[in-house]
PDB file of C-alpha atoms and ligand atoms in Angstrom:
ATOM      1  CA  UNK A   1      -9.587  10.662 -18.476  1.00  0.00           C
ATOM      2  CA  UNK A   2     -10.204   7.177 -18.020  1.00  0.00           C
ATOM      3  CA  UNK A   3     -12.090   5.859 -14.803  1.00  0.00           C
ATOM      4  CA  UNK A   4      -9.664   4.437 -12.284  1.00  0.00           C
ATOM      5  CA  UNK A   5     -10.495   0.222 -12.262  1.00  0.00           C
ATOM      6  CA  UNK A   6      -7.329  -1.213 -10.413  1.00  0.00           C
ATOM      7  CA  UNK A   7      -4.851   0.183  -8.089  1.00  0.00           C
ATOM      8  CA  UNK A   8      -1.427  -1.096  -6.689  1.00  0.00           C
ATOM      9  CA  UNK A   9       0.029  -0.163  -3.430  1.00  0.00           C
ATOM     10  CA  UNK A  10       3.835  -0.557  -3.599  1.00  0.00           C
ATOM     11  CA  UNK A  11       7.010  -0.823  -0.617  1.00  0.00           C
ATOM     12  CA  UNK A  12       9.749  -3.352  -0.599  1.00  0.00           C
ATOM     13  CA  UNK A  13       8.927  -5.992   0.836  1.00  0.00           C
ATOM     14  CA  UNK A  14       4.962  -6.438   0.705  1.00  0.00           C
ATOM     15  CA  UNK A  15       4.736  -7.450   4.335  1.00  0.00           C
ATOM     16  CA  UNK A  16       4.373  -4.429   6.308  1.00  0.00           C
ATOM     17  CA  UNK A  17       2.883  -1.070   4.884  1.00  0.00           C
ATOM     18  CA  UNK A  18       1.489  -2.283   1.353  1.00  0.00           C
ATOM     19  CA  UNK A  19      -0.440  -5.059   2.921  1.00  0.00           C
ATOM     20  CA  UNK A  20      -1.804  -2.754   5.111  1.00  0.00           C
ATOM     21  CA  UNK A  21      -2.873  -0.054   2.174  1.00  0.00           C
ATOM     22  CA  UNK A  22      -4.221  -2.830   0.202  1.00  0.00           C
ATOM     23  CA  UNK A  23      -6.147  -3.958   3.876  1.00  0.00           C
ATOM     24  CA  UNK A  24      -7.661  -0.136   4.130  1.00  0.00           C
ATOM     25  CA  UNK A  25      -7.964  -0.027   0.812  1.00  0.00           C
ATOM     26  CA  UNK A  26     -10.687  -2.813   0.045  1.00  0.00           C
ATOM     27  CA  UNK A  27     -12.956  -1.969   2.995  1.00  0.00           C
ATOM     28  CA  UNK A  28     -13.091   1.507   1.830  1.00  0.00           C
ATOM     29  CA  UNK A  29     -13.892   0.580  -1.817  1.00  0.00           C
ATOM     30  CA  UNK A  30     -16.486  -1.501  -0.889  1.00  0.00           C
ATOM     31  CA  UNK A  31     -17.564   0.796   1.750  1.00  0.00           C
ATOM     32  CA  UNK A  32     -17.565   3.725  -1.131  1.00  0.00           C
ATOM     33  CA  UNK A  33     -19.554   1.216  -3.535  1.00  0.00           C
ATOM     34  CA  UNK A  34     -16.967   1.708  -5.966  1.00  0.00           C
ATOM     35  CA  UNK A  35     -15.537  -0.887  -8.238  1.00  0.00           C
ATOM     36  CA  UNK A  36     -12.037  -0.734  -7.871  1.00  0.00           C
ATOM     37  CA  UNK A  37      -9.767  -4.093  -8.059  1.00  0.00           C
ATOM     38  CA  UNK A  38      -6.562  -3.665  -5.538  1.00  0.00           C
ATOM     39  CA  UNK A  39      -3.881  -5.068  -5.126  1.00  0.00           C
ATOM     40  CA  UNK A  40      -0.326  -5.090  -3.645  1.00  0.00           C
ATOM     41  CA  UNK A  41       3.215  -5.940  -4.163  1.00  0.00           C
ATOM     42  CA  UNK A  42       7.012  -5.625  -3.463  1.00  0.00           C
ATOM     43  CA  UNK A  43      10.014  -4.509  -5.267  1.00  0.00           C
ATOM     44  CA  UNK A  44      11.794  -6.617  -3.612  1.00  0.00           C
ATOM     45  CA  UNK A  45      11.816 -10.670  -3.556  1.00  0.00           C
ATOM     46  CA  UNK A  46      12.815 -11.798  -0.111  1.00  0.00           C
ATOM     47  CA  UNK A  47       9.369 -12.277   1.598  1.00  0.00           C
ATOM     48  CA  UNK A  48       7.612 -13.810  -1.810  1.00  0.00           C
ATOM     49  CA  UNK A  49       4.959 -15.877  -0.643  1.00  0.00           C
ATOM     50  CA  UNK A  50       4.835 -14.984   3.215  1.00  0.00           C
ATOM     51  CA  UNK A  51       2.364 -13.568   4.894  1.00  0.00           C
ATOM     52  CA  UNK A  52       2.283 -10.024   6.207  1.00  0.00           C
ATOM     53  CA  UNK A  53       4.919  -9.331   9.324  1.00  0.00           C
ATOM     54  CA  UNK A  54       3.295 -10.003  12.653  1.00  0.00           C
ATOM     55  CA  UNK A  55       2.836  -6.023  13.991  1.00  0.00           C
ATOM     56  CA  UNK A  56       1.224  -5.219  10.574  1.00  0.00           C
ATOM     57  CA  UNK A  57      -1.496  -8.127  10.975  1.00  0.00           C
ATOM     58  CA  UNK A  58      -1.888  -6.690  14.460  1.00  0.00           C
ATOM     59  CA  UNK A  59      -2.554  -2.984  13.886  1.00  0.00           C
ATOM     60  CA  UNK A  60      -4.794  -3.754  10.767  1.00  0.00           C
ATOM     61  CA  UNK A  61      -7.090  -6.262  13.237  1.00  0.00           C
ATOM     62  CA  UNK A  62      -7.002  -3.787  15.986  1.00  0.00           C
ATOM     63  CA  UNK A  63      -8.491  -1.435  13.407  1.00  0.00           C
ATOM     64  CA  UNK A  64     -10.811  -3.929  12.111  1.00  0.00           C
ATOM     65  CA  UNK A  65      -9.067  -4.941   8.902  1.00  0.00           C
ATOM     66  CA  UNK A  66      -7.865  -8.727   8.218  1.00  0.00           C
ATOM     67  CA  UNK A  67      -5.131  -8.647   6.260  1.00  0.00           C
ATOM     68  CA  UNK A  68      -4.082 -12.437   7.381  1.00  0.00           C
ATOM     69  CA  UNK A  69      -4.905 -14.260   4.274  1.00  0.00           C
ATOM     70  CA  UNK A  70      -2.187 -11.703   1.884  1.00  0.00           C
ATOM     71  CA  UNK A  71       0.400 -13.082   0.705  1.00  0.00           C
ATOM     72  CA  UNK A  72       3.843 -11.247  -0.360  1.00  0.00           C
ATOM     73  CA  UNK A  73       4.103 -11.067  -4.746  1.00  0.00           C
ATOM     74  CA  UNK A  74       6.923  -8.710  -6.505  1.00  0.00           C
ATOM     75  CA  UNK A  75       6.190  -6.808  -9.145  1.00  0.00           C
ATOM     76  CA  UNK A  76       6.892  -7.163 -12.425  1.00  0.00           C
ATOM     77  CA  UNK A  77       6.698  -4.746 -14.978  1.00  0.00           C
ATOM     78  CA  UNK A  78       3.485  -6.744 -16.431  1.00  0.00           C
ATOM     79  CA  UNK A  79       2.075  -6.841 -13.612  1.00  0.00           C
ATOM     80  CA  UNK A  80       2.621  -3.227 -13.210  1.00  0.00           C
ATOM     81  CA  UNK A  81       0.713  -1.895 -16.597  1.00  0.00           C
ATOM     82  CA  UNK A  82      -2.183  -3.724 -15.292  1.00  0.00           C
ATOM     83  CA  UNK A  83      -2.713  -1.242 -12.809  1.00  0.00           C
ATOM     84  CA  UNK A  84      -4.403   2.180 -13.537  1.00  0.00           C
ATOM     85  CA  UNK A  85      -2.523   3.818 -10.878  1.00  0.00           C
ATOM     86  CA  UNK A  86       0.579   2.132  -9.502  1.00  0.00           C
ATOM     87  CA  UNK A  87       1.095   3.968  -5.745  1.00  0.00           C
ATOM     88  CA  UNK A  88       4.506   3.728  -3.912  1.00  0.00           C
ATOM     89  CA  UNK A  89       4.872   4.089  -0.675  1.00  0.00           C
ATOM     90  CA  UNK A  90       7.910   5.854  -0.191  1.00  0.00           C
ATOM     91  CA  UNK A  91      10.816   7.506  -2.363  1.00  0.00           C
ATOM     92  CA  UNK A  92      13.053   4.784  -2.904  1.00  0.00           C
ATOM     93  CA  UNK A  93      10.013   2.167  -3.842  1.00  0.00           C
ATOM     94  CA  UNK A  94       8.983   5.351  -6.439  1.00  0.00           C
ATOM     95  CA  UNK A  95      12.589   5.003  -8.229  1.00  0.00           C
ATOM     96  CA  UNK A  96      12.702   0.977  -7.842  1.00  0.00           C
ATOM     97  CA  UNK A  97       9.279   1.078  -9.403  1.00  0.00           C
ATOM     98  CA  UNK A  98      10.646   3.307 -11.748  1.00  0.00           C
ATOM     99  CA  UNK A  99      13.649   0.999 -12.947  1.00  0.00           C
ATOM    100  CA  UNK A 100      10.615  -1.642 -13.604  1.00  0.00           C
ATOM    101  CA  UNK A 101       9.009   0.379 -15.632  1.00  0.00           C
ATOM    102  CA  UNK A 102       5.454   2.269 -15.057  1.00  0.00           C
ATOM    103  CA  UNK A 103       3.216   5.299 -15.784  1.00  0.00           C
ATOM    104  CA  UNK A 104       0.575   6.266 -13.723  1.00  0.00           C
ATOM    105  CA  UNK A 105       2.860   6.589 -10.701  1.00  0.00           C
ATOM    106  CA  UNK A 106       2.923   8.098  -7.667  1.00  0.00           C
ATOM    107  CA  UNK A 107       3.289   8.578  -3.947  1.00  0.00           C
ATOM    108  CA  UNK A 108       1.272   7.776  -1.134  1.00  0.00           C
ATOM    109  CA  UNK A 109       2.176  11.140   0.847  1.00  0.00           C
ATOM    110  CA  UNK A 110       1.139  12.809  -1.837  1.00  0.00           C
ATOM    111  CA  UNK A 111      -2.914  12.387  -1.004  1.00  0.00           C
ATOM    112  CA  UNK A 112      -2.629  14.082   2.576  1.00  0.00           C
ATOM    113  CA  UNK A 113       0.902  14.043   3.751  1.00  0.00           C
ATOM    114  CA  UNK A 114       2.480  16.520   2.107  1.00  0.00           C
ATOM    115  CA  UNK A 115       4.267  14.334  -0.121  1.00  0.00           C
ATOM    116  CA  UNK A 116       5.699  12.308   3.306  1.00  0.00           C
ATOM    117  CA  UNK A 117       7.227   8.775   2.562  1.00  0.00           C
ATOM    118  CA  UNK A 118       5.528   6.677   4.622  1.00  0.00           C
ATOM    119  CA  UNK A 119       8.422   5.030   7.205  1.00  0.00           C
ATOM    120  CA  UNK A 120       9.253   1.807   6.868  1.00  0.00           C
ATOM    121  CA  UNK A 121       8.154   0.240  10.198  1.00  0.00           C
ATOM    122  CA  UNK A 122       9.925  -3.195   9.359  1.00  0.00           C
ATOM    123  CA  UNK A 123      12.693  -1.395  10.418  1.00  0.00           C
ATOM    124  CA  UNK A 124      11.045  -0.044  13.699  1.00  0.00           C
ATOM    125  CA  UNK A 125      12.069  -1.191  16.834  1.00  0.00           C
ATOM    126  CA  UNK A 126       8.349  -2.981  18.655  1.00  0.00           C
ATOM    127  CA  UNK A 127       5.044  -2.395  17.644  1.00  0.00           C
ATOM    128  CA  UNK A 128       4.885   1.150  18.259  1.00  0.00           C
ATOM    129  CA  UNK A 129       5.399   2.836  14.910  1.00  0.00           C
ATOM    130  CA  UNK A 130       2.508   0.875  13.533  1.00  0.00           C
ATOM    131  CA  UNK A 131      -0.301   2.829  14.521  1.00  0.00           C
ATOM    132  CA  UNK A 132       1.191   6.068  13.289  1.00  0.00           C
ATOM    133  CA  UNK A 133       1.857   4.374   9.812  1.00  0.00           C
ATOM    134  CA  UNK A 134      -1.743   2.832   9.980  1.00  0.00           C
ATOM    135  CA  UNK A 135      -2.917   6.342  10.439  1.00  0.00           C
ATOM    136  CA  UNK A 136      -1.314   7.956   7.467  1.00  0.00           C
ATOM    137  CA  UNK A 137      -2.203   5.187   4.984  1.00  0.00           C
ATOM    138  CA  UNK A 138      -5.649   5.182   6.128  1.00  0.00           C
ATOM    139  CA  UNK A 139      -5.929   9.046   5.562  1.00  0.00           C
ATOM    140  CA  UNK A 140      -4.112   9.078   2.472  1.00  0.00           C
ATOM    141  CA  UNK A 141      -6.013   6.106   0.936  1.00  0.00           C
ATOM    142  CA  UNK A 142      -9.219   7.410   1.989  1.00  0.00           C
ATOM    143  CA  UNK A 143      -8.036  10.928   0.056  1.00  0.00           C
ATOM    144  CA  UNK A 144      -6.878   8.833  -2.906  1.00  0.00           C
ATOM    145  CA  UNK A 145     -10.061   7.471  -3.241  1.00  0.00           C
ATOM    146  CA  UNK A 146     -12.237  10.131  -2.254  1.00  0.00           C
ATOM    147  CA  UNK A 147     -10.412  11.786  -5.595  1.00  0.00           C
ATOM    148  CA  UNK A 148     -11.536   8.859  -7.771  1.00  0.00           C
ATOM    149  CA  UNK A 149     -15.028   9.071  -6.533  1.00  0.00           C
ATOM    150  CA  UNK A 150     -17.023  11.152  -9.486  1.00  0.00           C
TER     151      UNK A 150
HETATM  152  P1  4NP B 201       7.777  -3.164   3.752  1.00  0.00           P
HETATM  153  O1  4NP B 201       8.898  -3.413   4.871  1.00  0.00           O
HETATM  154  O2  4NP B 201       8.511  -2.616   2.560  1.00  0.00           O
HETATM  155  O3  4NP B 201       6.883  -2.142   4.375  1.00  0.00           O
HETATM  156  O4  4NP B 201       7.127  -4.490   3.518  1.00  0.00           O
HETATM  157  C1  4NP B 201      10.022  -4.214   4.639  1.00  0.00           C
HETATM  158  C2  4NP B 201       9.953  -5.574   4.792  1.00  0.00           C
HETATM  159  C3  4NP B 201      11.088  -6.353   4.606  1.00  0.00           C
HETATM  160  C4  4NP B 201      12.281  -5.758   4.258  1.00  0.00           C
HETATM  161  C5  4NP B 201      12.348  -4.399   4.092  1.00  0.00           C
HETATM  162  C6  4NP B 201      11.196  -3.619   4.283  1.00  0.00           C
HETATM  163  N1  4NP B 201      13.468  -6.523   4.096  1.00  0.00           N
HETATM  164  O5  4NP B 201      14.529  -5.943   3.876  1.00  0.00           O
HETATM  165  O6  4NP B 201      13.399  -7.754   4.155  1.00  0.00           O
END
């Protein structure tokens, strides 16, 4: 099979949990000394542009990861086959993706959470539902990539 060089983590609006995946993604990479490029987006277009919401910048610095400097893109379905793997973050960002168009799909949950969408804490009330979504995209990523290493 061919070696995994670029990865896209994909929710709706590419301000809460993508920019974090793509946050925790990058440090790990580089902390696995693996040459990887990611990325992230949004299947929707409302937030192109902005940067991640405030409680997802928060979380990610508490852990250590700046994710300040992302900005919000939407995918495309170009943009999309020039990703080896294309991950979505939930069920309903799998069948958006799907409408797009893309192979090499699949689900977050799938590397850890038993196949878990990860919630969409935009729609949280407060800060607390961060951490726990922090937690599972850090474990799942790590998983994903762990998979990737040999
Ligand atoms: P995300 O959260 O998909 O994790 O970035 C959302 C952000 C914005 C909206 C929905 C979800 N929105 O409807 O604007």
């Amino acid at each position: 099979m061919k070696k995994v060089e670029s990865i896209i983590f994909v929710c709706l609006g590419n301000i809460c949990r993508s920019p974090i995946a793509e946050g925790i993604a990058k440090r790990e990479v580089s902390k696995r000394g693996l040459d990887i490029k990611i990325a992230s987006a949004g299947t929707g277009d409302w937030h192109i542009g902005e940067a991640p919401c405030e409680n997802s910048i928060r979380i990610a610095k508490e852990k250590g990861v700046d994710i300040s400097h992302q900005r919000a893109h939407q995918i495309t379905a170009n943009a999309l086959q020039q990703y080896d793997r294309v991950i979505a973050l939930d069920d309903s960002n799998l069948t958006n993706i799907k409408k797009v168009g893309s192979s090499n799909l699949s689900k977050l949950g799938s590397y850890g959470f038993n196949n878990e969408d990860v919630p969409d804490p935009f729609f949280f009330p407060g800060f607390e539902g961060f951490e726990k979504v922090y937690n599972m995209i850090e474990v799942c990523v790590c998983n994903l990539l762990d998979e990737l290493k040999d």
